[in-house]
Amino acid sequence: MKLKASLMFAHSLIFPKAEKKSSARRSLMGALLCIGLSIVPLVVVLTVTNGMIEGMTERLIGLSSSHIEALVARNSRNIVSSKAFQNFADEIKKVDGVTNAYPQVTLTALAGGKKERAGAQVRAVPSDIFVVNKAFSSLFTVCDGDLSDFSSGVKNAVVGQKLAETLNLVPGDSFRLITTKTGNNGTLTPKLTTFKVSAIISSGYQELDALWVFIPIDVAYDSVPLNTAEFSVLIETEDAFSSSLNKIRNDIENVVQRHANVYTWSEMNASEFENFSSTRVMLVFIMMLIVLVASVNISSAIVMLVMERRKEIAILKSCGASNSGITLSFLLTGLACGTGGVLVGLPVGLLFAVNANSLVKGAEKIVNGIGKVLYLMKGVPLSEIKQIHLMDPAYYLSEIPVDIPFNQIFAIVLLTLVLSLVVSFIPSHKAGKEKPIVLLQKN
């Protein structure tokens, strides 16, 4: 049986005559739709998780650890003053491959607002960092206030949006930072320092916005006890994902020698990225199981198709059709079903993924609208009805960055087609081995 004959028979299996009713064909169409429906959430999950992980990674690298971070020893002479610390950062900046370096002092404090208190991570940075640092200027959004006040050299502070909401702070308000100071006899005593809010900012990742308070590094050296602080230099390169990043780190280590330990961003944030990766792998694995279950429907449909076309198989084999030719026809039918599912599910999945933010907001409006009506029917005052958030911004990005991973989607398409062939093989092979005499006797 020639390939052309196999293709013609496969065509008749997929597109039978209009007047001929076929329950097997309806099963094939059902299997096609099942595969399409299973691919939709897989594409959405893959696209959304990639975008969210990329967005979180970009913020963790650009706003937290930078590309490379040098942790300076507390007994180093390079941190005795803000000027000495800046000179140390300038020496690192001279290393080939380094584009900029910023000194930073980090300490934990208790922030006190008008009525509330909350833990905060105080970051003392150069006063012009929100202008000269590309990541700070592009990833931070000013929600209220003016960043120009931060560089005035007085006790001004920039506060994360979530922390400002917790402490009920607005620009112009004063708040207190309570830190600890170690005495000569080793006892810890609290130190209270008052700062004025110059601006409220958001990184778009609320887990970070709930912690950060930025103050000028000069002010920190003058007014905040730094005996429990951590000193580091945030180092930028041309590309955080460059293969030469480890070489640059080694060159920096040769410059700082015993005064600092140097780490890349992947080493500083290893636990976070491991969590991101394991979550994505688990989600994709679950979605692929759904595709596998949907593909099994093709096998059932092929079995029904073989039973329905026994007479035609017998006639073809009586005319000299080979076992492999019959098998190939049914395999092509299963492959066509899988291809049809991909052609249905892939564009729908991409459409949902690209419009993920709009769909979430639309769903929130519908849910809140229905909830409001139900609460009002129960007599709950309108002022007491709280908004329902389908995606709580306290744990996720405020918006989902959409990143379409074309290579991974291509792999999904290829895997779906392979699954279609695999689940079609057993019934197709049995169809090819059927004896024409037995088939004609049964019919």
Coordinates of C-alpha atoms in Angstrom, one line a residue:
M1 CA 0.0 0.0 0.0
K2 CA 1.6 3.2 -1.1
L3 CA 1.8 6.4 1.0
K4 CA -0.7 8.2 -1.3
A5 CA -3.3 5.4 -0.7
S6 CA -2.7 5.6 3.0
L7 CA -3.2 9.4 2.9
M8 CA -6.4 9.0 0.9
F9 CA -7.8 6.4 3.4
A10 CA -6.8 8.7 6.3
H11 CA -8.6 11.5 4.6
S12 CA -11.8 9.4 4.3
L13 CA -11.5 8.5 8.0
I14 CA -11.2 12.1 9.0
F15 CA -13.7 13.6 6.5
P16 CA -16.3 10.9 5.7
K17 CA -19.2 11.5 3.4
A18 CA -21.7 14.1 4.7
E19 CA -24.6 11.7 4.4
K20 CA -22.8 9.0 6.4
K21 CA -23.4 9.4 10.2
S22 CA -20.4 8.4 12.2
S23 CA -20.3 8.1 16.0
A24 CA -16.5 7.5 15.7
R25 CA -16.0 10.8 14.0
R26 CA -18.0 12.5 16.7
S27 CA -15.6 10.9 19.2
L28 CA -12.7 12.2 17.2
M29 CA -14.1 15.7 17.3
G30 CA -14.7 15.3 21.1
A31 CA -11.1 14.2 21.5
L32 CA -9.9 17.2 19.5
L33 CA -11.9 19.6 21.7
C34 CA -10.6 17.9 24.8
I35 CA -7.0 18.4 23.7
G36 CA -7.7 22.0 22.7
L37 CA -9.3 22.7 26.1
S38 CA -6.4 21.1 28.0
I39 CA -3.8 23.2 26.0
V40 CA -5.5 26.5 26.9
P41 CA -4.7 26.4 30.6
L42 CA -1.3 25.0 29.9
V43 CA -0.3 27.9 27.7
V44 CA -1.9 30.4 30.1
V45 CA -0.1 29.0 33.1
L46 CA 3.3 28.8 31.3
T47 CA 3.0 32.4 30.0
V48 CA 1.7 33.9 33.2
T49 CA 4.2 32.1 35.5
N50 CA 7.1 33.0 33.1
G51 CA 6.0 36.7 33.2
M52 CA 5.5 36.8 37.0
I53 CA 8.8 35.0 37.7
E54 CA 10.6 37.3 35.2
G55 CA 9.0 40.4 36.8
M56 CA 9.9 39.2 40.4
T57 CA 13.4 38.3 39.2
E58 CA 13.9 41.7 37.6
R59 CA 12.9 43.5 40.8
L60 CA 15.0 41.3 43.1
I61 CA 18.0 41.8 40.9
G62 CA 17.6 45.5 40.1
L63 CA 16.2 46.7 43.4
S64 CA 17.6 44.3 46.0
S65 CA 20.8 42.5 45.4
S66 CA 21.9 44.2 42.1
H67 CA 23.9 42.1 39.6
I68 CA 26.7 41.6 42.1
E69 CA 26.8 42.4 45.7
A70 CA 30.0 42.8 47.9
L71 CA 29.3 42.3 51.6
V72 CA 31.9 44.4 53.5
A73 CA 33.3 43.3 56.8
R74 CA 32.3 45.4 59.8
N75 CA 35.9 45.8 60.9
S76 CA 37.0 47.1 57.5
R77 CA 38.6 50.6 57.4
N78 CA 36.6 51.3 54.2
I79 CA 33.3 51.9 56.1
V80 CA 34.5 54.2 58.9
S81 CA 32.7 57.1 57.2
S82 CA 30.3 57.6 54.3
K83 CA 33.1 59.3 52.3
A84 CA 35.4 56.3 52.9
F85 CA 32.6 53.9 51.9
Q86 CA 31.9 55.9 48.7
N87 CA 35.6 55.8 47.8
F88 CA 35.6 52.0 48.3
A89 CA 32.7 51.7 45.9
D90 CA 34.5 54.0 43.4
E91 CA 37.5 51.6 43.5
I92 CA 35.2 48.7 42.6
K93 CA 33.6 50.8 39.8
K94 CA 37.0 50.8 38.1
V95 CA 36.9 47.0 37.5
D96 CA 36.5 46.1 33.9
G97 CA 32.9 45.1 33.2
V98 CA 31.4 47.1 36.1
T99 CA 29.2 50.0 35.0
N100 CA 28.3 51.4 38.5
A101 CA 28.7 50.7 42.2
Y102 CA 26.6 52.1 45.1
P103 CA 27.4 51.8 48.8
Q104 CA 24.6 50.7 51.0
V105 CA 24.0 50.3 54.7
T106 CA 21.2 48.0 55.8
L107 CA 19.7 47.6 59.2
T108 CA 16.5 46.3 60.8
A109 CA 14.4 48.8 62.7
L110 CA 10.9 49.3 64.1
A111 CA 9.0 52.0 62.3
G112 CA 6.4 53.9 64.2
G113 CA 3.7 55.9 62.5
K114 CA 0.8 57.9 63.9
K115 CA -0.9 54.9 65.5
E116 CA 0.7 51.8 64.2
R117 CA 4.2 50.2 64.3
A118 CA 5.8 47.7 61.9
G119 CA 9.1 46.1 61.3
A120 CA 11.2 47.7 58.5
Q121 CA 14.4 47.1 56.6
V122 CA 16.2 50.5 56.5
R123 CA 18.4 51.0 53.5
A124 CA 20.8 53.9 53.6
V125 CA 21.8 54.7 50.0
P126 CA 23.4 57.6 48.1
S127 CA 20.9 60.5 47.9
D128 CA 20.9 60.5 44.1
I129 CA 20.4 56.7 43.6
F130 CA 16.8 57.1 42.4
V131 CA 18.1 59.2 39.5
V132 CA 21.4 57.6 38.5
N133 CA 20.5 54.0 39.1
K134 CA 18.6 52.6 36.0
A135 CA 16.8 49.9 37.9
F136 CA 15.6 52.3 40.7
S137 CA 14.5 55.0 38.2
S138 CA 12.6 52.5 35.9
L139 CA 11.2 50.0 38.3
F140 CA 10.2 52.2 41.2
T141 CA 6.9 54.2 40.7
V142 CA 6.3 57.3 42.8
C143 CA 2.9 56.9 44.3
D144 CA 3.0 60.2 46.2
G145 CA 5.4 63.0 47.1
D146 CA 8.7 64.1 45.4
L147 CA 12.0 62.2 45.2
S148 CA 13.9 65.5 44.8
D149 CA 13.5 66.1 48.5
F150 CA 15.4 62.9 49.3
S151 CA 18.7 64.5 48.0
S152 CA 18.4 67.5 50.2
G153 CA 20.7 66.1 52.9
V154 CA 18.3 66.3 55.8
K155 CA 16.4 63.6 57.6
N156 CA 14.0 62.7 54.7
A157 CA 13.0 59.2 53.9
V158 CA 11.4 57.3 51.0
V159 CA 8.9 54.7 52.2
G160 CA 7.4 51.6 50.4
Q161 CA 3.7 51.9 49.6
K162 CA 2.6 48.9 51.6
L163 CA 4.5 50.0 54.7
A164 CA 3.2 53.6 54.3
E165 CA -0.4 52.2 54.2
T166 CA 0.3 50.1 57.4
L167 CA 1.7 53.1 59.2
N168 CA -0.9 55.5 57.7
L169 CA 1.8 57.8 56.4
V170 CA 1.6 60.5 53.6
P171 CA 4.4 62.8 52.3
G172 CA 5.2 65.4 54.9
D173 CA 4.4 63.2 57.8
S174 CA 7.0 62.5 60.4
F175 CA 7.7 59.0 61.7
R176 CA 10.2 57.3 64.0
L177 CA 12.8 54.7 63.4
I178 CA 13.7 52.7 66.5
T179 CA 17.0 51.0 66.3
T180 CA 19.4 49.5 68.9
K181 CA 22.7 50.8 70.1
T182 CA 25.3 48.6 71.9
G183 CA 27.0 50.2 74.9
N184 CA 30.5 49.7 76.1
N185 CA 29.4 47.0 78.5
G186 CA 27.6 45.1 75.7
T187 CA 24.0 46.2 76.7
L188 CA 21.5 47.1 74.0
T189 CA 19.7 50.4 74.3
P190 CA 17.0 51.7 71.9
K191 CA 17.7 54.8 69.8
L192 CA 14.8 56.8 68.4
T193 CA 15.4 58.9 65.2
T194 CA 12.7 60.9 63.6
F195 CA 12.4 61.2 59.8
K196 CA 10.1 63.0 57.4
V197 CA 8.4 61.2 54.5
S198 CA 9.5 62.8 51.2
A199 CA 7.9 60.3 48.9
I200 CA 6.0 57.0 48.8
I201 CA 7.1 54.5 46.1
S202 CA 6.1 51.1 44.8
S203 CA 8.3 48.4 43.2
G204 CA 5.1 46.7 41.9
Y205 CA 6.0 43.7 44.2
Q206 CA 4.2 44.3 47.4
E207 CA 6.3 41.9 49.5
L208 CA 9.2 44.3 49.0
D209 CA 7.1 47.5 49.4
A210 CA 6.0 46.2 52.9
L211 CA 9.6 46.4 54.2
W212 CA 11.7 49.1 52.7
V213 CA 12.6 52.5 54.1
F214 CA 15.3 54.5 52.2
I215 CA 17.3 57.1 53.9
P216 CA 20.4 59.1 52.7
I217 CA 23.6 57.3 53.6
D218 CA 25.2 60.5 55.0
V219 CA 22.3 61.0 57.3
A220 CA 22.6 57.3 58.5
Y221 CA 26.2 57.8 59.4
D222 CA 25.4 61.0 61.3
S223 CA 22.2 60.0 63.2
V224 CA 21.6 56.2 63.3
P225 CA 23.6 53.6 65.2
L226 CA 25.3 51.3 62.8
N227 CA 26.9 48.7 65.1
T228 CA 24.4 46.1 64.0
A229 CA 24.1 47.2 60.4
E230 CA 25.3 45.3 57.3
F231 CA 27.5 47.1 54.8
S232 CA 27.4 46.2 51.1
V233 CA 28.2 47.6 47.7
L234 CA 25.6 47.1 45.0
I235 CA 27.4 46.5 41.7
E236 CA 25.9 46.9 38.2
T237 CA 27.2 45.3 35.0
E238 CA 26.0 45.5 31.4
D239 CA 24.0 42.3 31.7
A240 CA 23.0 40.4 34.8
F241 CA 22.6 37.2 32.7
S242 CA 26.0 37.5 31.0
S243 CA 28.3 34.5 30.9
S244 CA 31.1 36.7 32.0
L245 CA 29.4 37.7 35.3
N246 CA 31.5 35.2 37.3
K247 CA 34.7 36.5 35.8
I248 CA 33.7 40.1 36.8
R249 CA 33.0 38.8 40.3
N250 CA 36.5 37.2 40.5
D251 CA 38.1 40.5 39.3
I252 CA 36.2 42.4 42.0
E253 CA 37.4 39.8 44.7
N254 CA 41.0 40.6 43.6
V255 CA 40.3 44.3 44.3
V256 CA 38.4 44.1 47.6
Q257 CA 40.6 41.1 48.9
R258 CA 39.8 40.4 52.6
H259 CA 37.6 43.5 53.0
A260 CA 34.5 42.0 51.4
N261 CA 32.9 38.8 50.2
V262 CA 31.5 39.0 46.7
Y263 CA 28.4 37.2 45.4
T264 CA 26.4 37.2 42.2
W265 CA 22.6 37.8 42.2
S266 CA 21.9 34.1 41.7
E267 CA 23.8 33.2 44.8
M268 CA 22.2 36.0 46.9
N269 CA 18.7 35.0 45.9
A270 CA 19.2 31.2 45.5
S271 CA 16.2 30.2 47.7
E272 CA 13.7 32.5 46.0
F273 CA 14.7 31.3 42.5
E274 CA 14.5 27.7 43.6
N275 CA 11.0 28.3 44.9
F276 CA 10.0 30.0 41.6
S277 CA 11.4 27.2 39.5
S278 CA 9.9 24.4 41.5
T279 CA 6.5 26.1 41.5
R280 CA 6.6 26.5 37.7
V281 CA 7.7 22.9 37.1
M282 CA 4.9 21.6 39.3
L283 CA 2.2 23.7 37.6
V284 CA 3.4 22.7 34.1
F285 CA 3.6 19.0 35.2
I286 CA 0.0 19.1 36.4
M287 CA -1.1 20.8 33.2
M288 CA 0.7 18.2 31.1
L289 CA -1.1 15.4 32.9
I290 CA -4.3 17.0 31.8
V291 CA -3.1 17.0 28.2
L292 CA -2.1 13.4 28.6
V293 CA -5.5 12.4 29.9
A294 CA -7.1 14.4 27.0
S295 CA -4.9 12.5 24.5
V296 CA -6.1 9.2 25.7
N297 CA -9.5 10.1 24.2
I298 CA -7.9 9.8 20.8
S299 CA -7.1 6.2 21.5
S300 CA -10.8 5.5 22.4
A301 CA -11.9 7.3 19.2
I302 CA -9.5 5.3 17.0
V303 CA -10.8 2.1 18.5
M304 CA -14.4 3.1 17.7
L305 CA -13.2 4.2 14.2
V306 CA -11.6 0.8 13.6
M307 CA -14.7 -1.1 14.6
E308 CA -16.8 1.2 12.4
R309 CA -14.6 0.8 9.3
R310 CA -13.9 -3.0 9.5
K311 CA -15.6 -3.6 6.2
E312 CA -13.5 -1.0 4.4
I313 CA -10.3 -2.4 6.0
A314 CA -11.2 -5.9 4.9
I315 CA -11.9 -4.7 1.3
L316 CA -8.6 -2.8 1.2
K317 CA -6.6 -5.7 2.5
S318 CA -8.3 -8.0 0.0
C319 CA -7.1 -5.6 -2.7
G320 CA -3.5 -5.9 -1.5
A321 CA -3.3 -3.2 1.2
S322 CA -0.4 -3.8 3.6
N323 CA -0.6 -4.0 7.4
S324 CA 1.7 -1.0 7.7
G325 CA -0.4 1.0 5.2
I326 CA -3.6 0.5 7.2
T327 CA -1.7 1.3 10.5
L328 CA -0.3 4.5 9.0
S329 CA -3.7 5.7 7.9
F330 CA -5.1 5.4 11.5
L331 CA -1.9 6.9 12.9
L332 CA -2.3 9.9 10.6
T333 CA -5.9 10.2 11.8
G334 CA -4.8 10.3 15.4
L335 CA -2.1 12.8 14.5
A336 CA -4.6 15.0 12.7
C337 CA -6.8 14.9 15.8
G338 CA -3.9 16.1 17.9
T339 CA -3.0 18.8 15.4
G340 CA -6.6 20.0 15.3
G341 CA -6.5 20.3 19.1
V342 CA -3.3 22.3 19.0
L343 CA -4.8 24.6 16.3
V344 CA -7.8 25.2 18.5
G345 CA -6.2 25.5 21.9
L346 CA -3.0 27.3 21.2
P347 CA -4.5 30.6 19.8
V348 CA -7.2 30.6 22.5
G349 CA -4.6 30.1 25.2
L350 CA -2.4 32.9 23.9
L351 CA -5.4 35.2 23.6
F352 CA -6.2 34.5 27.3
A353 CA -2.6 34.9 28.4
V354 CA -2.0 38.2 26.6
N355 CA -5.2 39.6 28.1
A356 CA -4.7 38.1 31.6
N357 CA -4.7 41.4 33.4
S358 CA -7.9 42.6 31.7
L359 CA -9.6 39.2 32.4
V360 CA -8.7 39.3 36.1
K361 CA -9.9 42.8 36.5
G362 CA -13.1 42.0 34.6
A363 CA -13.7 38.9 36.7
E364 CA -13.1 41.0 39.9
K365 CA -15.7 43.5 38.8
I366 CA -18.3 40.8 38.1
V367 CA -17.6 39.0 41.5
N368 CA -17.7 42.3 43.4
G369 CA -20.9 43.3 41.6
I370 CA -22.6 40.1 42.5
G371 CA -21.2 40.2 46.0
K372 CA -22.4 43.7 46.5
V373 CA -26.0 42.8 45.4
L374 CA -26.0 39.8 47.8
Y375 CA -24.7 41.8 50.7
L376 CA -27.3 44.6 50.1
M377 CA -30.0 42.0 50.0
K378 CA -28.9 40.8 53.4
G379 CA -29.0 44.4 54.7
V380 CA -25.3 45.0 55.0
P381 CA -24.5 48.7 54.8
L382 CA -22.7 49.7 51.6
S383 CA -19.8 51.2 53.6
E384 CA -19.0 47.9 55.2
I385 CA -18.8 45.9 52.0
K386 CA -15.1 45.1 51.2
Q387 CA -13.7 44.6 47.8
I388 CA -12.8 41.1 46.8
H389 CA -9.4 40.6 45.1
L390 CA -9.0 37.5 43.0
M391 CA -5.2 38.0 43.0
D392 CA -4.1 39.4 46.3
P393 CA -1.6 42.2 45.6
A394 CA 0.0 41.6 49.0
Y395 CA 1.7 38.4 47.6
Y396 CA 2.0 39.0 43.9
L397 CA 2.9 41.7 41.4
S398 CA 0.4 44.4 41.1
E399 CA 0.2 43.5 37.4
I400 CA 1.0 40.3 35.6
P401 CA 3.9 40.8 33.2
V402 CA 3.1 38.8 30.0
D403 CA 6.1 36.9 28.6
I404 CA 5.4 34.4 25.8
P405 CA 8.0 31.6 25.9
F406 CA 8.0 30.6 22.3
N407 CA 10.5 27.8 22.7
Q408 CA 8.6 26.2 25.5
I409 CA 5.3 26.6 23.6
F410 CA 6.9 24.9 20.6
A411 CA 8.0 22.0 22.9
I412 CA 4.4 21.7 24.2
V413 CA 3.1 21.5 20.6
L414 CA 5.7 18.9 19.7
L415 CA 5.0 16.9 22.8
T416 CA 1.2 17.0 22.2
L417 CA 1.7 15.7 18.7
V418 CA 4.0 12.9 19.9
L419 CA 1.4 12.0 22.6
S420 CA -1.3 11.8 19.9
L421 CA 0.8 9.4 17.9
V422 CA 1.7 7.3 21.0
V423 CA -1.9 6.8 22.2
S424 CA -3.0 6.0 18.6
F425 CA -0.4 3.4 18.0
I426 CA -1.9 0.3 19.7
P427 CA -5.4 0.6 18.1
S428 CA -3.8 1.5 14.8
H429 CA -1.4 -1.5 15.0
K430 CA -4.3 -3.8 15.8
A431 CA -6.3 -2.4 12.8
G432 CA -3.3 -3.2 10.5
K433 CA -3.1 -6.8 11.8
E434 CA -6.8 -7.6 11.2
K435 CA -7.4 -10.5 8.8
P436 CA -9.8 -9.7 5.9
I437 CA -11.6 -13.1 6.1
V438 CA -12.4 -12.6 9.8
L439 CA -13.5 -9.1 9.2
L440 CA -15.8 -10.0 6.3
Q441 CA -17.3 -12.9 8.4
K442 CA -18.0 -10.5 11.2
N443 CA -19.7 -8.1 8.8

